[in-house]
XYZ file of C-alpha atoms in Angstrom:
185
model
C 89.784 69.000 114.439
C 89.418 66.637 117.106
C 91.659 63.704 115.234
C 94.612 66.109 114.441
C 94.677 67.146 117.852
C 95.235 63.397 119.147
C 97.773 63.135 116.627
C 99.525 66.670 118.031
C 99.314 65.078 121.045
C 100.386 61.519 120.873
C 103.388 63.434 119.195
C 104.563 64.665 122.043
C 104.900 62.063 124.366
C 105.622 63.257 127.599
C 104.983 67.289 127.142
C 101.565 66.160 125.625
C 100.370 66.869 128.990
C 101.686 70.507 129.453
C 100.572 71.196 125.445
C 96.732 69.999 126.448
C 97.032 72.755 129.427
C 98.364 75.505 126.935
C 95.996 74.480 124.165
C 92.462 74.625 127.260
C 94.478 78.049 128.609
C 94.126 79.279 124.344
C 90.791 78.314 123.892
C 89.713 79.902 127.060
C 91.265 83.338 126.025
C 89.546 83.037 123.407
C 86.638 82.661 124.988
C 84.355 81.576 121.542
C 85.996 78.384 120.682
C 84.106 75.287 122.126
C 86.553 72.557 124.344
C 84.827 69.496 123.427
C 87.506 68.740 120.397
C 90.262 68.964 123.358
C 88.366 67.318 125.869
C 87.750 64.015 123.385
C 91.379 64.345 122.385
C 92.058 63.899 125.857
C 90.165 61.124 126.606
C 91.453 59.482 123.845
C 95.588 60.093 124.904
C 95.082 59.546 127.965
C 92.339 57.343 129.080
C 89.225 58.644 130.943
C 90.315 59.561 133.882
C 93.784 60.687 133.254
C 91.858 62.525 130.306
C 89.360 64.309 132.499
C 91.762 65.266 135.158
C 93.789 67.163 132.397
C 90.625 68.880 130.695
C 89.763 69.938 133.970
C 93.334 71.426 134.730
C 92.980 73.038 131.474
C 89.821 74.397 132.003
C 90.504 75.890 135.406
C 93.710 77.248 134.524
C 92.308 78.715 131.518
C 89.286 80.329 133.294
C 91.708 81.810 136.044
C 93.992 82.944 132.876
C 90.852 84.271 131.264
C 89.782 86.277 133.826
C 92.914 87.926 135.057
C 93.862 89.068 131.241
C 90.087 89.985 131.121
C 89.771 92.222 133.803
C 93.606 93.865 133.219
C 92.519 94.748 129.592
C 88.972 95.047 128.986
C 87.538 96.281 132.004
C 87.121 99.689 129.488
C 84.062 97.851 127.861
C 82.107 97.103 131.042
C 80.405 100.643 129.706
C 79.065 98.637 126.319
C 75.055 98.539 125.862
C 74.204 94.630 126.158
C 75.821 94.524 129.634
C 72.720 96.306 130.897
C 70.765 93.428 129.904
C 68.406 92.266 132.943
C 70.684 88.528 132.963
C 73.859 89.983 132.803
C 73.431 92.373 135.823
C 72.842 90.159 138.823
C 76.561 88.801 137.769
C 77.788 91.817 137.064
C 77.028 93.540 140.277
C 77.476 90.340 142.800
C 80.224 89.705 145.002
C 81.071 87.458 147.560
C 78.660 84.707 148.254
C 75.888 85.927 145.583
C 78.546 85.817 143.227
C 80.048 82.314 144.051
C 76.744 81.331 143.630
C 75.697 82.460 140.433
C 79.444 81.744 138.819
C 79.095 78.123 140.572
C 75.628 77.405 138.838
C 76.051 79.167 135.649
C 79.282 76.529 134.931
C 77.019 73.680 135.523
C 74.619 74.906 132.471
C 76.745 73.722 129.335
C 75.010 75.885 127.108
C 76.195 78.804 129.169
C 79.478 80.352 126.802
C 82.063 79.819 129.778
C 83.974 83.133 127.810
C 80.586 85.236 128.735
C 80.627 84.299 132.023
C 84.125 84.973 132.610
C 84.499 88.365 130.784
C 81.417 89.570 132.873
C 82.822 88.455 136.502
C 85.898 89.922 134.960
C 84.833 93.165 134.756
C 82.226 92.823 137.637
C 82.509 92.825 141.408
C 83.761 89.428 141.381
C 87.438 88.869 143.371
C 89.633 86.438 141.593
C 89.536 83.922 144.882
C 85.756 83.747 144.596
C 85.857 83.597 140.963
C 88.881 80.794 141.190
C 87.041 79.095 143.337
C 83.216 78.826 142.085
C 84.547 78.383 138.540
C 86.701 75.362 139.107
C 83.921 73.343 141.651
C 81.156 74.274 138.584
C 83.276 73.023 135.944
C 84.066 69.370 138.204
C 80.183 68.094 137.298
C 79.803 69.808 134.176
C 83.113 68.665 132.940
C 82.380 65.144 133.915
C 79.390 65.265 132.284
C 80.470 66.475 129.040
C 83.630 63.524 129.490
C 81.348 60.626 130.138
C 78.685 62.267 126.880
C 81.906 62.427 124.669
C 83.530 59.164 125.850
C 80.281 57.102 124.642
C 80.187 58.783 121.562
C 84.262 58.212 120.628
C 83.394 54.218 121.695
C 79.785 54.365 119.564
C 80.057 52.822 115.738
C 79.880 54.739 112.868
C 76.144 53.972 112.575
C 75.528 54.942 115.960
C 77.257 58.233 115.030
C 75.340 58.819 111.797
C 72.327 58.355 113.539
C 73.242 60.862 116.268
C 74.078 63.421 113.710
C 71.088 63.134 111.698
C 68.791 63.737 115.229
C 71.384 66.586 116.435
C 70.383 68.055 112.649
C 66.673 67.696 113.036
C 66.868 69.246 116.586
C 68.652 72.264 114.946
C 66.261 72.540 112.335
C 63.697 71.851 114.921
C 65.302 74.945 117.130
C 65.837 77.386 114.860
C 62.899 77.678 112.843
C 61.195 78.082 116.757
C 63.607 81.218 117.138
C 63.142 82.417 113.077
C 59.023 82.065 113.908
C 59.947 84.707 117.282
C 62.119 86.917 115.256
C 60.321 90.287 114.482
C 59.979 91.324 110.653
């Protein structure tokens, strides 16, 4: 995925920049699809700061995107059963500075889905300035983080890759026979 993206965008040219936006904006909406693909794309275009700077465009633009279409069309399921789960309240029912907060903190965890957290603010308390604002400033760090992680994997060799592939394996082997050994039945 990640090398036929470069090639859409090194196709481009110029507009390659305003495509990367559109693509982050799509992916947000979508809210399921991870941004790592786009982010390495970018970094790869453009270089690694001119990279991140776009990823992070993207991924503000597609939160604030996200959360606007979000709350105009599926504020109808803020009724749904697991939104009365004990995590998904405090977000749910914070505004202001208690929400700022918790959308601030809850970008900087990567293995947060950034959809979840948007379609709950969404269809919270949350104002879209607040939610602008604490979404973009959470996704600076954890955006930088995830551009420096991918950048030394795109410049590792291919043994350094195999080798990080066969660990990620064993830790998801490792990981989910932990949760199968929880499950009930």
């Amino acid at each position: 995925m990640e090398e036929r993206m470069i090639e859409f965008l090194q196709a481009y040219g110029g507009a390659a920049y305003f495509l990367s936006l559109a693509c982050n904006v799509a992916i947000s909406v979508l809210g399921v699809v991870p941004s790592t693909f786009l982010t390495a794309a970018n970094l790869t275009v453009f270089g690694f700061w001119p990279g991140f700077w776009v990823s992070f465009a993207g991924e503000a633009l597609g939160a604030v995107v996200s959360f606007v279409l979000y709350r105009k069309g599926l504020r109808r399921w803020s009724q749904t059963t697991w939104l009365s789960h004990p995590k998904v309240k405090p977000l749910l029912h914070a505004s202001g500075k208690e929400a700022f907060g918790l959308i601030f903190a809850l970008r900087l965890l990567p293995f947060v889905p950034s959809g979840v957290v948007t379609f709950v603010a969404a269809i919270g308390r949350t104002s879209f300035p607040v939610f602008a604002a604490a979404s973009s400033l959470g996704k600076l760090p954890a955006l930088w983080m995830e551009a420096y992680a991918v950048d030394q994997v795109i410049r590792v060799t291919w043994q350094g890759k195999l080798i990080l592939a066969v660990l990620s394996g064993a830790m998801f082997l490792f990981i989910w026979r932990k949760i199968r050994k929880k499950m009930p039945g």
